Coordinates of C-alpha atoms in Angstrom, one line a residue:
M1 CA -154.0 -168.5 -62.1
R2 CA -154.9 -168.5 -65.8
L3 CA -152.3 -167.7 -68.3
Y4 CA -152.7 -167.6 -72.0
R5 CA -150.9 -168.7 -75.1
C6 CA -152.0 -167.2 -78.4
L7 CA -152.0 -168.8 -81.9
V8 CA -152.6 -166.8 -84.9
F9 CA -154.3 -168.5 -87.8
G10 CA -154.7 -165.8 -90.5
L11 CA -156.6 -163.0 -89.0
V12 CA -158.0 -165.0 -86.1
C13 CA -156.2 -165.1 -82.8
V14 CA -157.0 -168.3 -80.8
C15 CA -156.2 -168.0 -77.0
L16 CA -155.7 -171.2 -75.0
S17 CA -156.1 -170.9 -71.3
L18 CA -153.4 -172.6 -69.3
V19 CA -154.0 -173.3 -65.6
S20 CA -150.7 -172.7 -63.9
K21 CA -149.0 -171.1 -60.9
G22 CA -147.8 -168.4 -63.4
E23 CA -144.1 -169.3 -63.0
E24 CA -143.0 -169.9 -66.5
D25 CA -141.0 -166.9 -67.9
G26 CA -141.4 -167.3 -71.6
L27 CA -138.0 -168.5 -72.3
S28 CA -138.5 -172.1 -73.5
G29 CA -140.8 -172.8 -70.6
C30 CA -138.0 -172.5 -68.0
N31 CA -139.1 -171.6 -64.5
M32 CA -136.8 -168.8 -63.5
Y33 CA -137.9 -168.6 -60.1
E34 CA -136.5 -172.1 -59.1
G35 CA -132.7 -172.2 -58.6
E36 CA -130.0 -171.2 -56.1
W37 CA -127.6 -168.3 -55.4
V38 CA -124.2 -168.4 -56.6
W39 CA -121.0 -166.3 -56.0
D40 CA -120.2 -163.9 -59.0
D41 CA -117.4 -161.5 -58.7
S42 CA -118.9 -159.4 -61.7
Y43 CA -121.7 -158.3 -59.3
P44 CA -123.1 -155.9 -58.2
L45 CA -124.5 -154.4 -61.5
Y46 CA -123.8 -150.8 -60.4
D47 CA -122.3 -148.6 -57.6
S48 CA -125.1 -147.5 -55.3
A49 CA -122.8 -144.5 -54.4
K50 CA -123.5 -143.1 -57.9
C51 CA -127.2 -143.7 -57.9
P52 CA -129.3 -140.4 -57.3
H53 CA -132.4 -140.2 -55.0
L54 CA -131.5 -143.5 -53.2
R55 CA -133.5 -143.6 -50.0
S56 CA -131.6 -143.8 -46.7
Q57 CA -133.5 -147.0 -45.7
F58 CA -132.0 -149.0 -48.4
D59 CA -128.5 -147.5 -48.7
C60 CA -126.6 -150.1 -46.7
S61 CA -123.2 -149.3 -48.2
K62 CA -123.5 -145.6 -47.2
Y63 CA -124.5 -146.2 -43.7
G64 CA -121.6 -148.6 -42.9
R65 CA -122.4 -152.1 -43.7
P66 CA -118.9 -153.6 -43.3
D67 CA -119.2 -156.7 -45.5
H68 CA -119.9 -156.8 -49.2
F69 CA -120.6 -160.4 -49.6
Y70 CA -124.4 -159.7 -50.1
L71 CA -123.5 -157.8 -53.3
K72 CA -121.7 -160.7 -54.9
Y73 CA -124.5 -163.3 -55.4
R74 CA -126.3 -164.0 -58.8
W75 CA -129.5 -166.0 -59.1
Q76 CA -128.9 -169.2 -61.0
P77 CA -132.2 -170.8 -62.3
S78 CA -132.1 -174.6 -62.3
K79 CA -132.6 -175.2 -66.0
C80 CA -131.7 -172.1 -67.8
N81 CA -129.7 -168.7 -67.3
L82 CA -131.1 -165.5 -66.1
P83 CA -129.9 -162.7 -68.5
R84 CA -128.0 -160.0 -67.0
F85 CA -129.9 -156.8 -66.8
D86 CA -129.2 -154.7 -69.9
G87 CA -130.3 -151.0 -69.6
K88 CA -130.2 -150.3 -73.3
E89 CA -132.2 -153.3 -74.2
F90 CA -134.7 -152.7 -71.4
L91 CA -135.4 -149.0 -72.5
T92 CA -135.2 -149.8 -76.2
K93 CA -137.9 -152.5 -76.1
L94 CA -140.1 -150.5 -73.7
R95 CA -139.8 -147.2 -75.7
G96 CA -142.8 -145.0 -75.1
K97 CA -144.1 -147.2 -72.3
Q98 CA -145.2 -146.4 -68.7
I99 CA -144.3 -148.8 -65.9
M100 CA -145.8 -148.4 -62.5
F101 CA -145.1 -150.4 -59.2
V102 CA -148.2 -150.2 -57.0
G103 CA -147.9 -151.3 -53.3
D104 CA -146.2 -150.7 -50.0
S105 CA -142.5 -149.8 -49.3
V106 CA -141.4 -153.1 -50.8
S107 CA -142.6 -151.7 -54.1
L108 CA -140.7 -148.6 -53.5
N109 CA -137.6 -150.8 -52.7
Q110 CA -137.9 -152.4 -56.2
W111 CA -138.5 -149.1 -57.8
Q112 CA -135.5 -147.6 -56.4
S113 CA -133.3 -150.6 -57.7
L114 CA -134.8 -150.3 -61.2
I115 CA -133.8 -146.5 -61.2
C116 CA -130.4 -147.2 -60.1
L117 CA -130.0 -150.0 -62.7
L118 CA -131.3 -147.7 -65.6
H119 CA -129.4 -144.6 -64.2
S120 CA -126.1 -146.6 -64.4
F121 CA -126.8 -147.0 -68.2
L122 CA -127.9 -143.3 -68.6
P123 CA -126.2 -141.4 -65.8
Q124 CA -126.9 -138.0 -67.4
T125 CA -130.7 -138.6 -66.8
Q126 CA -132.0 -137.1 -63.5
I127 CA -135.6 -136.3 -64.0
L128 CA -137.5 -137.2 -60.8
D129 CA -141.0 -135.9 -60.3
E130 CA -143.1 -136.1 -57.0
L131 CA -146.6 -135.9 -58.6
D132 CA -148.2 -136.0 -55.1
K133 CA -147.5 -137.6 -51.8
L134 CA -148.4 -141.0 -53.2
V135 CA -146.8 -140.9 -56.7
Y136 CA -143.1 -140.7 -57.8
N137 CA -142.0 -140.7 -61.4
Y138 CA -138.6 -141.0 -62.9
T139 CA -138.4 -140.4 -66.7
F140 CA -135.9 -141.5 -69.3
P141 CA -136.7 -138.9 -72.1
D142 CA -134.4 -140.3 -74.7
Y143 CA -136.6 -143.4 -74.7
Q144 CA -139.8 -141.8 -73.4
V145 CA -140.0 -144.4 -70.6
S146 CA -141.5 -143.4 -67.3
V147 CA -141.1 -145.6 -64.2
F148 CA -143.7 -144.7 -61.5
V149 CA -144.3 -145.9 -58.0
Y150 CA -147.7 -145.5 -56.3
H151 CA -147.8 -145.9 -52.7
S152 CA -150.8 -148.1 -51.6
T153 CA -150.3 -150.3 -48.4
H154 CA -153.4 -152.5 -49.0
L155 CA -154.4 -151.8 -52.6
V156 CA -158.0 -151.3 -51.5
D157 CA -158.9 -147.9 -50.0
I158 CA -158.4 -146.4 -46.6
E159 CA -160.5 -143.3 -46.1
E160 CA -160.8 -140.7 -43.4
E161 CA -164.3 -140.6 -42.0
K162 CA -166.1 -139.1 -38.9
I163 CA -165.4 -142.4 -36.9
G164 CA -161.8 -142.5 -38.1
R165 CA -159.7 -144.2 -40.7
V166 CA -161.7 -146.9 -42.5
L167 CA -160.2 -149.8 -44.4
K168 CA -162.6 -150.5 -47.2
L169 CA -162.1 -154.0 -48.3
D170 CA -164.5 -153.7 -51.4
S171 CA -163.4 -150.4 -52.7
I172 CA -160.5 -149.4 -55.2
K173 CA -160.8 -145.8 -56.2
S174 CA -157.1 -145.3 -57.4
G175 CA -157.7 -147.8 -60.2
S176 CA -158.5 -145.2 -62.6
I177 CA -154.8 -144.1 -62.5
W178 CA -153.3 -147.5 -62.6
K179 CA -155.1 -148.9 -65.5
N180 CA -153.7 -146.4 -67.9
M181 CA -150.2 -147.9 -67.5
D182 CA -148.4 -150.2 -69.9
I183 CA -147.0 -152.4 -67.2
L184 CA -148.3 -152.9 -63.7
V185 CA -146.4 -154.6 -60.9
F186 CA -148.6 -155.0 -57.8
N187 CA -147.6 -155.9 -54.2
T188 CA -149.3 -156.1 -50.8
W189 CA -149.0 -157.9 -47.7
L190 CA -146.6 -156.0 -45.3
W191 CA -149.4 -153.9 -43.6
W192 CA -152.1 -156.4 -43.3
Y193 CA -151.1 -158.0 -40.0
R194 CA -149.9 -154.6 -38.2
T195 CA -151.5 -153.6 -34.9
G196 CA -151.4 -150.7 -32.5
P197 CA -149.7 -147.5 -33.6
K198 CA -148.4 -149.0 -36.8
Q199 CA -151.9 -149.9 -38.0
P200 CA -152.9 -147.5 -40.6
W201 CA -156.7 -147.9 -40.0
D202 CA -159.2 -147.8 -37.2
Y203 CA -162.1 -149.8 -38.6
I204 CA -162.8 -152.3 -41.5
Q205 CA -165.8 -151.9 -43.8
I206 CA -167.2 -154.6 -46.2
G207 CA -170.3 -153.3 -48.0
N208 CA -172.4 -151.7 -45.2
K209 CA -170.9 -153.5 -42.4
I210 CA -168.3 -151.9 -40.1
V211 CA -166.2 -153.8 -37.7
K212 CA -163.4 -153.0 -35.3
D213 CA -161.3 -155.9 -36.5
M214 CA -161.4 -159.2 -38.0
D215 CA -159.1 -162.1 -38.9
R216 CA -156.3 -160.5 -40.7
M217 CA -155.6 -163.5 -43.2
E218 CA -159.3 -163.4 -44.1
A219 CA -159.2 -159.5 -44.5
F220 CA -156.3 -160.1 -46.8
R221 CA -158.2 -162.5 -48.8
I222 CA -161.2 -160.2 -49.2
G223 CA -159.1 -157.2 -50.1
L224 CA -157.1 -159.1 -52.7
T225 CA -160.3 -160.7 -54.2
T226 CA -161.5 -157.0 -54.7
W227 CA -158.3 -156.2 -56.5
A228 CA -158.6 -159.4 -58.6
K229 CA -162.2 -158.4 -59.6
W230 CA -161.0 -155.0 -60.4
V231 CA -158.3 -156.4 -62.8
D232 CA -161.0 -158.6 -64.6
A233 CA -163.4 -155.7 -64.9
E234 CA -161.2 -152.6 -65.5
V235 CA -157.9 -153.5 -67.0
D236 CA -157.4 -153.9 -70.7
T237 CA -154.7 -156.7 -70.7
N238 CA -154.3 -156.3 -74.5
K239 CA -152.6 -152.9 -73.7
T240 CA -151.5 -153.4 -70.1
K241 CA -149.4 -156.3 -68.8
V242 CA -150.2 -157.1 -65.1
L243 CA -147.8 -158.7 -62.8
F244 CA -148.5 -159.6 -59.1
Q245 CA -145.4 -159.8 -56.7
G246 CA -145.2 -162.9 -54.5
I247 CA -144.8 -162.3 -50.7
S248 CA -141.6 -160.6 -49.8
P249 CA -140.2 -162.4 -46.7
Q250 CA -138.9 -161.1 -43.5
H251 CA -136.0 -162.7 -41.4
Y252 CA -136.7 -162.1 -37.7
N253 CA -137.0 -165.8 -36.6
G254 CA -133.8 -167.9 -36.9
I255 CA -135.9 -171.2 -36.5
E256 CA -137.1 -170.6 -40.1
W257 CA -133.6 -171.1 -41.4
N258 CA -132.4 -173.6 -38.7
E259 CA -130.7 -171.1 -36.5
P260 CA -132.8 -171.2 -33.2
G261 CA -132.2 -168.3 -31.0
V262 CA -131.6 -165.8 -33.7
T263 CA -134.1 -163.1 -33.6
N264 CA -133.0 -160.9 -36.6
C265 CA -130.8 -160.7 -39.5
S266 CA -128.1 -158.6 -38.1
K267 CA -125.3 -161.1 -38.3
E268 CA -126.3 -162.9 -41.5
T269 CA -123.8 -162.3 -44.3
R270 CA -124.4 -165.4 -46.6
P271 CA -127.5 -166.8 -48.3
I272 CA -128.9 -170.1 -47.5
N273 CA -127.4 -172.9 -49.7
G274 CA -129.6 -174.7 -52.1
S275 CA -133.1 -174.2 -53.4
T276 CA -135.4 -174.7 -50.4
Y277 CA -136.2 -172.8 -47.4
S278 CA -136.8 -175.0 -44.4
A279 CA -139.9 -173.1 -43.1
G280 CA -141.6 -173.4 -46.4
L281 CA -144.0 -170.7 -47.9
P282 CA -145.7 -168.2 -45.7
K283 CA -149.5 -168.7 -45.2
A284 CA -150.2 -165.4 -47.1
Y285 CA -148.6 -167.0 -50.1
Y286 CA -151.2 -169.7 -50.3
V287 CA -154.1 -167.0 -50.0
M288 CA -152.4 -164.9 -52.6
E289 CA -152.0 -167.9 -54.9
D290 CA -155.7 -169.0 -54.5
V291 CA -157.0 -165.6 -55.4
L292 CA -154.8 -165.3 -58.5
K293 CA -155.9 -168.6 -59.7
K294 CA -159.5 -167.2 -60.0
I295 CA -158.5 -164.2 -62.2
T296 CA -159.8 -164.8 -65.8
K297 CA -157.5 -162.3 -67.4
P298 CA -153.7 -162.9 -68.0
V299 CA -151.9 -162.0 -64.9
H300 CA -148.3 -163.2 -64.1
L301 CA -147.3 -164.3 -60.7
F302 CA -143.9 -162.6 -60.2
N303 CA -142.9 -165.2 -57.7
I304 CA -140.0 -163.8 -55.8
T305 CA -140.9 -165.5 -52.5
T306 CA -138.6 -168.5 -52.2
L307 CA -135.5 -167.1 -53.9
S308 CA -135.8 -164.0 -51.4
Q309 CA -136.4 -166.3 -48.4
L310 CA -132.9 -167.8 -49.3
R311 CA -131.4 -164.2 -48.8
K312 CA -131.4 -163.8 -45.1
D313 CA -128.3 -161.8 -45.7
A314 CA -129.6 -159.1 -48.0
H315 CA -131.6 -156.8 -45.5
P316 CA -130.2 -153.5 -44.3
S317 CA -130.4 -154.7 -40.6
S318 CA -129.1 -151.7 -38.7
Y319 CA -127.3 -150.1 -41.7
N320 CA -129.6 -147.3 -42.4
L321 CA -129.9 -143.7 -41.4
F322 CA -132.2 -144.6 -38.5
K323 CA -129.9 -147.3 -37.0
A324 CA -133.1 -149.3 -36.7
M325 CA -133.2 -153.1 -37.2
D326 CA -134.8 -153.6 -40.6
C327 CA -135.1 -157.3 -41.7
T328 CA -138.0 -156.5 -44.0
H329 CA -136.6 -154.3 -46.7
W330 CA -133.6 -155.1 -48.9
C331 CA -130.2 -153.3 -49.6
V332 CA -129.9 -151.4 -52.8
A333 CA -127.7 -152.6 -54.6
G334 CA -128.6 -156.2 -53.8
L335 CA -131.4 -158.7 -54.0
T336 CA -134.0 -156.2 -55.7
D337 CA -131.6 -155.9 -58.7
T338 CA -132.3 -159.7 -59.2
W339 CA -136.1 -159.0 -59.0
N340 CA -135.6 -156.5 -61.8
E341 CA -133.6 -158.8 -63.9
L342 CA -136.5 -161.2 -63.6
L343 CA -138.9 -158.4 -64.3
S344 CA -137.0 -157.5 -67.4
V345 CA -137.4 -161.0 -68.7
Q346 CA -141.1 -160.8 -68.2
V347 CA -141.8 -157.3 -69.8
T348 CA -139.2 -157.3 -72.7
N349 CA -140.0 -160.8 -74.2

């Protein structure tokens, strides 16, 4: 991916293109995505019981999770320190701005965490708007900051047609809404490999060609490339900061963390020690990284993949309203608060 450093000489701004993985955070060149989890008694950053509008699928404490170890870990980068989230600083520096998370339920997961973090600073604020079935907005009027989430499982369009639901790999019609934001945080992957009743489309279309199915990793590449071209063509990155979230991992296969025979996260109560995940990065990560490198405008890889792989303990498992095993999403409070601490570094510096 190309990132940019700009130097001002008089009235002339010279931008130097840097080819990188998008992992530097702007604080003395430190890679804040490399590090390990350490115990910290001062965590969590808020009491989830006091957070309004917290969805039942993320509220592990309310639905009976007996251990609280997962709340007590802090991310420690290898060569610097991650600043503790400061709601006042966040809202002050982003006064008058609009932030939007665009993606699947993992984006909703992070949005919920950010609302809880900010609400703990301004508990009297409770302005939540459902703009339509796809968009929610939480506003902090004292600072004129709005935090949106836009539900889009694939980023590209899915449309109802006579033949059924069609996943259009070369079409993005919702972009006219997204590009007006000051900060955009994109995410997609969770729904690309789903089949059967959980699959949200019946056919795939590329140009004039319609097929019943295709290699899902290739479909992901094509869809993500459409999004990348949209960024280059439509987003004014002088006004709008664009971040793309790394692949959020699942923990259903214990072989990945050296526990053969384990088939979910139900009994996991501690993170993986150290900085590496034995299974390595998922295949989708490499597809994502390859596409992002081809974007000519400045886009930051919000690289939460490895640090989240280490948190096999941070999922709701069965501690949700539905009692269903969930090793895909994350407890709130929990890991997603760290995502937002990392996000704060990116958007307030």
